[in-house]
Short mmCIF file of C-alpha atoms in Angstrom, two decimals:
data_model
loop_
_atom_site.label_atom_id
_atom_site.label_comp_id
_atom_site.label_asym_id
_atom_site.label_seq_id
_atom_site.Cartn_x
_atom_site.Cartn_y
_atom_site.Cartn_z
CA MET A 6 24.18 1.68 -20.13
CA LYS A 7 22.97 5.25 -20.64
CA GLU A 8 21.26 4.27 -23.88
CA GLN A 9 19.53 1.35 -22.16
CA LEU A 10 18.29 3.63 -19.37
CA MET A 11 16.95 6.10 -21.94
CA THR A 12 15.14 3.29 -23.72
CA LEU A 13 13.67 2.10 -20.42
CA LYS A 14 12.51 5.64 -19.66
CA LYS A 15 10.82 5.84 -23.07
CA HIS A 16 8.91 2.62 -22.39
CA ILE A 17 7.77 3.96 -19.01
CA LEU A 18 6.80 7.32 -20.55
CA THR A 19 4.59 5.51 -23.04
CA GLY A 20 2.84 3.75 -20.16
CA THR A 21 2.40 6.89 -18.07
CA SER A 22 1.14 8.99 -20.99
CA HIS A 23 -1.74 6.53 -21.41
CA MET A 24 -2.25 6.22 -17.64
CA ILE A 25 -2.55 9.93 -16.79
CA PRO A 26 -6.10 10.44 -18.18
CA PHE A 27 -7.36 7.58 -15.99
CA ILE A 28 -5.85 9.09 -12.82
CA VAL A 29 -7.03 12.60 -13.67
CA ALA A 30 -10.60 11.64 -14.63
CA GLY A 31 -11.03 9.07 -11.87
CA GLY A 32 -9.26 11.13 -9.23
CA ILE A 33 -11.21 14.33 -9.85
CA LEU A 34 -14.59 12.58 -9.96
CA PHE A 35 -13.81 10.68 -6.76
CA SER A 36 -12.56 13.91 -5.17
CA LEU A 37 -15.84 15.65 -5.97
CA SER A 38 -17.84 12.82 -4.42
CA VAL A 39 -15.84 13.14 -1.19
CA MET A 40 -16.00 16.95 -1.18
CA PHE A 41 -19.79 17.00 -1.46
CA ASN A 42 -20.39 14.10 0.91
CA PRO A 43 -22.65 15.46 3.70
CA ALA A 44 -21.28 12.80 6.06
CA GLY A 45 -17.83 14.38 5.93
CA ALA A 46 -14.47 13.20 4.62
CA ALA A 47 -15.29 9.65 3.62
CA THR A 48 -16.37 7.68 0.57
CA PRO A 49 -20.12 8.23 0.04
CA GLU A 50 -22.15 5.05 0.46
CA THR A 51 -25.62 6.15 -0.62
CA GLY A 52 -27.29 8.37 -3.21
CA TRP A 53 -25.93 9.83 -6.42
CA LEU A 54 -22.63 10.67 -4.72
CA ALA A 55 -22.00 6.97 -4.16
CA GLY A 56 -22.46 6.45 -7.90
CA LEU A 57 -20.06 9.32 -8.60
CA ALA A 58 -17.54 7.74 -6.25
CA ASP A 59 -17.88 4.41 -8.08
CA ILE A 60 -17.19 6.12 -11.40
CA GLY A 61 -14.11 7.79 -9.97
CA LEU A 62 -12.87 4.60 -8.33
CA ALA A 63 -13.17 2.83 -11.68
CA GLY A 64 -10.58 5.20 -13.12
CA LEU A 65 -8.35 4.83 -10.08
CA THR A 66 -8.63 1.04 -10.37
CA LEU A 67 -7.92 0.85 -14.11
CA PHE A 68 -4.85 3.07 -14.23
CA VAL A 69 -2.46 0.36 -12.99
CA PRO A 70 -3.45 -2.20 -15.67
CA VAL A 71 -3.27 0.56 -18.30
CA LEU A 72 0.20 1.53 -17.08
CA GLY A 73 1.48 -2.05 -17.24
CA GLY A 74 -0.26 -2.76 -20.54
CA TYR A 75 1.22 0.17 -22.41
CA ILE A 76 4.71 -0.33 -21.00
CA ALA A 77 4.55 -3.85 -22.44
CA TYR A 78 3.03 -2.47 -25.67
CA SER A 79 5.96 -0.08 -26.02
CA ILE A 80 8.44 -2.95 -25.65
CA ALA A 81 6.73 -5.70 -27.65
CA ASP A 82 3.96 -3.92 -29.58
CA LYS A 83 0.36 -5.20 -29.68
CA PRO A 84 1.06 -8.78 -28.53
CA GLY A 85 2.39 -7.36 -25.26
CA LEU A 86 -0.76 -5.39 -24.42
CA ALA A 87 -2.84 -8.21 -22.91
CA PRO A 88 0.00 -9.81 -20.90
CA GLY A 89 1.00 -6.37 -19.58
CA MET A 90 -2.51 -5.36 -18.54
CA ILE A 91 -3.36 -8.72 -16.99
CA GLY A 92 -0.02 -8.94 -15.18
CA ALA A 93 -0.39 -5.40 -13.81
CA TYR A 94 -3.97 -6.11 -12.72
CA LEU A 95 -2.79 -9.20 -10.84
CA ALA A 96 0.11 -7.32 -9.23
CA ASN A 97 -2.20 -4.52 -8.09
CA SER A 98 -4.84 -6.94 -6.76
CA MET A 99 -2.12 -8.69 -4.73
CA GLY A 100 -1.16 -5.40 -3.10
CA ALA A 101 1.89 -4.41 -5.15
CA GLY A 102 0.43 -1.06 -6.23
CA PHE A 103 1.63 0.97 -9.19
CA LEU A 104 5.26 -0.13 -8.71
CA GLY A 105 4.12 -3.73 -9.10
CA GLY A 106 2.15 -2.70 -12.19
CA MET A 107 5.26 -1.14 -13.72
CA ALA A 108 7.28 -4.27 -12.96
CA ALA A 109 4.58 -6.47 -14.50
CA GLY A 110 4.54 -4.34 -17.65
CA LEU A 111 8.31 -4.60 -18.02
CA ILE A 112 8.22 -8.37 -17.40
CA ALA A 113 5.42 -8.86 -19.93
CA GLY A 114 7.16 -6.73 -22.54
CA VAL A 115 10.44 -8.60 -22.21
CA VAL A 116 8.71 -12.01 -22.20
CA VAL A 117 6.67 -11.30 -25.33
CA LYS A 118 9.62 -9.70 -27.12
CA GLN A 119 11.63 -12.87 -26.51
CA LEU A 120 8.72 -15.03 -27.67
CA LYS A 121 8.60 -13.05 -30.92
CA ARG A 122 12.18 -14.12 -31.61
CA ILE A 123 10.98 -17.70 -32.02
CA LYS A 124 10.65 -18.51 -35.72
CA LEU A 125 7.14 -19.66 -36.55
CA PRO A 126 6.01 -21.43 -39.73
CA ILE A 127 4.43 -19.09 -42.26
CA SER A 128 1.05 -20.71 -41.63
CA LEU A 129 1.23 -19.76 -37.92
CA LYS A 130 2.70 -16.27 -38.32
CA THR A 131 -0.69 -14.55 -38.22
CA LEU A 132 -1.81 -16.60 -35.21
CA GLY A 133 1.41 -15.70 -33.42
CA SER A 134 0.54 -12.02 -33.09
CA ILE A 135 -3.09 -12.42 -32.05
CA PHE A 136 -3.10 -15.76 -30.26
CA ILE A 137 0.21 -17.48 -29.44
CA TYR A 138 2.26 -14.55 -28.13
CA PRO A 139 -0.51 -12.99 -26.01
CA LEU A 140 -1.58 -16.39 -24.64
CA VAL A 141 1.87 -17.68 -23.72
CA GLY A 142 3.01 -14.21 -22.62
CA THR A 143 0.03 -13.85 -20.29
CA PHE A 144 0.62 -17.30 -18.80
CA ILE A 145 4.32 -16.65 -18.12
CA THR A 146 3.81 -13.11 -16.80
CA GLY A 147 0.81 -14.09 -14.70
CA GLY A 148 2.69 -17.08 -13.33
CA ILE A 149 5.61 -14.90 -12.24
CA ILE A 150 3.22 -12.50 -10.49
CA VAL A 151 0.93 -15.07 -8.85
CA TRP A 152 3.42 -17.78 -7.91
CA GLY A 153 6.56 -15.66 -7.70
CA ILE A 154 6.02 -12.30 -6.01
CA GLY A 155 2.58 -12.70 -4.45
CA GLY A 156 3.75 -14.62 -1.38
CA PRO A 157 6.73 -12.37 -0.56
CA ILE A 158 4.55 -9.26 -0.83
CA ALA A 159 2.03 -10.68 1.65
CA ILE A 160 4.82 -11.64 4.09
CA LEU A 161 6.39 -8.18 3.79
CA MET A 162 3.10 -6.42 4.51
CA GLN A 163 2.47 -8.57 7.58
CA ALA A 164 5.99 -7.87 8.84
CA LEU A 165 5.59 -4.10 8.31
CA THR A 166 2.27 -4.09 10.17
CA SER A 167 3.75 -6.00 13.11
CA TRP A 168 6.78 -3.69 13.14
CA LEU A 169 4.64 -0.55 13.27
CA SER A 170 2.51 -2.03 16.04
CA GLY A 171 5.64 -2.46 18.13
CA LEU A 172 6.74 1.18 17.81
CA GLY A 173 4.53 2.48 20.61
CA ASP A 174 7.46 3.66 22.77
CA VAL A 175 9.36 5.36 19.94
CA GLY A 176 9.64 9.16 20.17
CA LYS A 177 7.30 11.33 18.14
CA VAL A 178 9.90 12.55 15.64
CA PRO A 179 11.16 9.05 14.66
CA LEU A 180 7.59 7.71 14.49
CA ALA A 181 6.46 10.70 12.40
CA SER A 182 9.41 10.22 10.06
CA ILE A 183 8.67 6.53 9.59
CA LEU A 184 4.95 7.02 8.98
CA GLY A 185 5.55 9.97 6.64
CA ALA A 186 8.13 8.11 4.58
CA MET A 187 5.94 5.00 4.29
CA THR A 188 2.88 7.05 3.33
CA ALA A 189 4.68 8.85 0.50
CA PHE A 190 6.83 5.98 -0.80
CA ASP A 191 4.37 4.22 -3.10
CA MET A 192 1.36 6.60 -3.03
CA GLY A 193 -1.55 4.29 -2.35
CA GLY A 194 0.46 1.08 -2.70
CA PRO A 195 1.03 -1.58 -0.05
CA ILE A 196 3.56 0.34 2.07
CA ASN A 197 1.34 3.42 2.03
CA LYS A 198 -1.66 1.33 3.07
CA VAL A 199 0.17 -0.24 6.01
CA ALA A 200 1.06 3.21 7.39
CA THR A 201 -2.32 4.83 6.76
CA LEU A 202 -4.30 1.88 8.13
CA PHE A 203 -2.09 1.88 11.22
CA ALA A 204 -3.14 5.49 11.88
CA GLN A 205 -6.75 5.13 10.71
CA THR A 206 -7.53 2.19 12.97
CA GLN A 207 -6.41 4.21 16.02
CA VAL A 208 -8.15 7.47 15.12
CA ASP A 209 -10.49 7.16 18.13
CA THR A 210 -7.75 6.53 20.70
CA LEU A 211 -4.66 8.22 19.19
CA PRO A 212 -5.96 10.96 16.86
CA TYR A 213 -2.53 12.62 16.76
CA LEU A 214 -1.42 9.81 14.41
CA MET A 215 -3.93 10.93 11.77
CA GLY A 216 -2.99 14.52 12.57
CA GLY A 217 0.35 13.80 10.93
CA VAL A 218 -0.55 11.07 8.46
CA GLY A 219 -3.44 13.18 7.17
CA VAL A 220 -0.81 15.72 6.08
CA ALA A 221 1.57 13.10 4.67
CA ILE A 222 -1.28 11.72 2.55
CA CYS A 223 -1.73 15.01 0.72
CA THR A 224 1.77 16.51 0.45
CA PRO A 225 2.94 14.29 -2.47
CA PRO A 226 0.28 15.44 -4.97
CA ILE A 227 0.15 19.00 -3.66
CA GLY A 228 3.94 19.21 -3.73
CA MET A 229 4.15 17.98 -7.32
CA GLY A 230 1.38 20.34 -8.35
CA ILE A 231 3.29 23.25 -6.82
CA ALA A 232 6.47 22.03 -8.53
CA THR A 233 4.87 22.24 -11.99
CA LEU A 234 3.78 25.81 -11.24
CA LEU A 235 7.21 26.89 -9.95
CA ALA A 236 9.26 25.33 -12.77
CA PRO A 237 7.02 24.53 -15.78
CA LYS A 238 10.00 24.01 -18.11
CA LYS A 239 10.95 20.89 -16.18
CA TYR A 240 7.69 19.09 -17.04
CA ASN A 241 5.98 18.00 -20.24
CA ALA A 242 2.51 19.17 -21.23
CA GLU A 243 0.77 16.11 -19.75
CA GLU A 244 2.56 16.51 -16.42
CA LYS A 245 1.65 20.19 -16.21
CA GLU A 246 -2.02 19.33 -16.70
CA ALA A 247 -1.71 16.46 -14.21
CA GLY A 248 -0.18 18.91 -11.73
CA LYS A 249 -3.35 20.99 -11.64
CA ALA A 250 -5.45 17.90 -10.98
CA ALA A 251 -2.91 16.69 -8.40
CA ILE A 252 -3.46 19.77 -6.23
CA LEU A 253 -7.20 19.11 -6.11
CA MET A 254 -6.66 15.42 -5.36
CA GLY A 255 -4.21 16.29 -2.60
CA CYS A 256 -6.69 18.68 -0.99
CA VAL A 257 -9.19 15.82 -0.64
CA GLY A 258 -6.63 13.24 0.46
CA ILE A 259 -5.91 11.24 -2.70
CA THR A 260 -2.17 10.49 -2.75
CA GLU A 261 -2.37 8.82 -6.17
CA GLY A 262 -2.30 12.24 -7.82
CA ALA A 263 1.52 12.13 -7.58
CA ILE A 264 1.88 8.76 -9.32
CA PRO A 265 2.29 10.07 -12.92
CA PHE A 266 5.33 12.08 -11.81
CA ALA A 267 6.83 9.23 -9.79
CA ALA A 268 6.35 6.78 -12.65
CA ASN A 269 8.08 9.09 -15.13
CA ASP A 270 11.06 9.91 -12.91
CA PRO A 271 11.11 7.71 -9.78
CA LEU A 272 14.73 8.34 -8.77
CA ARG A 273 14.17 12.09 -8.38
CA VAL A 274 10.48 12.26 -7.51
CA ILE A 275 10.05 9.54 -4.87
CA PRO A 276 12.85 10.79 -2.54
CA SER A 277 11.41 14.31 -2.84
CA LEU A 278 7.95 13.05 -1.94
CA ILE A 279 9.33 11.18 1.06
CA VAL A 280 11.28 14.18 2.42
CA GLY A 281 8.27 16.48 2.01
CA ALA A 282 5.94 13.99 3.70
CA VAL A 283 8.35 13.50 6.59
CA VAL A 284 8.54 17.27 7.15
CA GLY A 285 4.76 17.52 6.84
CA ASN A 286 4.26 14.67 9.31
CA ILE A 287 6.69 15.89 11.97
CA ILE A 288 5.15 19.36 12.35
CA PRO A 289 1.65 18.17 13.44
CA PHE A 290 3.16 15.53 15.73
CA LEU A 291 5.20 18.15 17.57
CA ALA A 292 2.40 20.76 17.53
CA GLY A 293 -0.14 18.35 19.04
CA VAL A 294 -2.53 18.43 16.06
CA LEU A 295 -5.44 16.00 16.35
CA ASN A 296 -7.36 14.71 13.32
CA HIS A 297 -10.58 12.91 14.25
CA ALA A 298 -11.29 11.64 10.71
CA PRO A 299 -9.67 8.56 9.16
CA TRP A 300 -8.82 10.63 6.08
CA GLY A 301 -6.28 13.19 4.90
CA GLY A 302 -5.97 16.45 3.02
CA LEU A 303 -7.51 19.83 3.70
CA ILE A 304 -11.03 18.45 3.48
CA VAL A 305 -10.77 17.18 7.08
CA LEU A 306 -10.15 20.65 8.55
CA PRO A 307 -13.62 20.81 10.20
CA VAL A 308 -12.65 17.91 12.50
CA VAL A 309 -9.02 18.91 13.09
CA GLU A 310 -7.80 20.41 16.37
CA GLY A 311 -4.88 22.73 15.70
CA ARG A 312 -5.94 23.71 12.19
CA ILE A 313 -3.36 26.46 11.76
CA TRP A 314 -0.49 24.05 12.37
CA TYR A 315 -2.16 21.47 10.12
CA ILE A 316 -2.32 23.98 7.24
CA ILE A 317 1.26 25.11 7.92
CA ALA A 318 2.38 21.46 7.78
CA VAL A 319 0.65 20.89 4.43
CA LEU A 320 2.24 24.01 2.93
CA ALA A 321 5.67 23.23 4.40
CA GLY A 322 5.65 19.61 3.22
CA GLY A 323 4.39 20.56 -0.23
CA LEU A 324 6.99 23.29 -0.66
CA VAL A 325 9.82 21.03 0.48
CA THR A 326 8.76 18.42 -2.08
CA ALA A 327 8.41 21.03 -4.85
CA LEU A 328 11.75 22.72 -4.18
CA MET A 329 13.66 19.45 -3.82
CA VAL A 330 12.27 17.81 -6.95
CA ASN A 331 12.81 20.95 -9.04
CA LEU A 332 16.37 21.19 -7.77
CA LEU A 333 17.01 17.59 -8.84
CA LYS A 334 15.20 17.63 -12.19
CA LYS A 335 16.59 18.97 -15.46
CA ASN A 336 14.55 20.87 -18.02
CA ASN A 337 12.15 18.61 -19.89
CA MET A 338 13.21 17.55 -23.37
CA ASP A 339 10.22 15.33 -24.18
CA ASP A 340 6.77 16.77 -24.69
CA GLY A 341 4.63 13.80 -25.53
CA PRO A 342 4.22 10.02 -25.39
CA VAL A 343 6.90 7.88 -26.92
CA LYS A 344 6.28 4.74 -28.92
CA VAL A 345 9.38 2.59 -29.18
CA ALA A 346 8.34 -0.81 -30.47
CA GLU A 347 8.02 -1.44 -34.17
CA ASP A 348 4.63 -2.17 -35.66
CA ASP A 349 4.05 -5.87 -36.21
CA GLY A 350 1.78 -5.27 -39.17
CA LEU A 351 -1.29 -6.68 -37.41
CA ASP A 352 -3.54 -3.92 -38.76
CA GLU A 353 -2.90 -5.15 -42.29
CA ILE A 354 -3.90 -8.75 -41.58
CA SER A 355 -7.06 -10.01 -43.18
CA PHE A 356 -8.98 -12.40 -41.00
CA ASP A 357 -9.97 -14.27 -44.13
CA GLU A 358 -6.45 -15.65 -44.06
CA LEU A 359 -7.04 -17.48 -40.75
#
């Protein structure tokens, strides 16, 4: 069992090592577009900043397919790349976020690896690697995503939205805890979006909701960035670099900066993110902080009432996340991407043989 878990971790590490540059490049460029937006904390819609935002969003859109594709590549080699990327793209477009992308990559890798066990005639062996396995693997993986998990995800999101809408009479601490936990759980995924949209759509009438959620949006990346600074031996070189970028992304309200850490070690990282976000969300709720922007991070400070408590909440939530995750994590033993699957020899194939 332990060996199987280690193998699974190696597959996920391969996916995240290829994903990190997309999050870092896309996240920083998008952060800069928001920081320099004269209209305030929002996505620029006109001028060169809108173009910069589009470039950044491209990276933040592509990282999920890349994650799924390279997890499948690690399991099944090159034939798994297309099914993994396409499956992860479908999962993300249906609202499953990066967790759905990881699941799609694992499904695609297992499907293609099983397909490769089928003995093909010598005349079809070359076509198997570049045509049959990717084609059939994509169809099976895509079918599972589209016809299998798509409907349940939509039903779950509708149920969560209705549930949150009915929590109007709940006390501030329970409500803050629920919204903080949901915001940090999947970092830009469907559960995060339900919580943040719930607060954003009521920013004009109940600005205290964004006062807390604005903090919970930024504590996951800021907390993980602080964690890499406090205990660098617990993180590999890529994670330490991602930690620096995560702090910047957190300051401008991009929760996705914590995803590389959560993907590499979800059982330790995600609970730490949730606890930190809950702490960060409760403080503004109790202090009466009001955030008049439908955004999060420190970039919204100009429109925040109760700025001192807002800043204290960000620091407290980030430190709680950093201390908890570093307490749970062991020293890092891997310092680079891992490639598990064996080469299928595709590079040596001459297309004259087809």
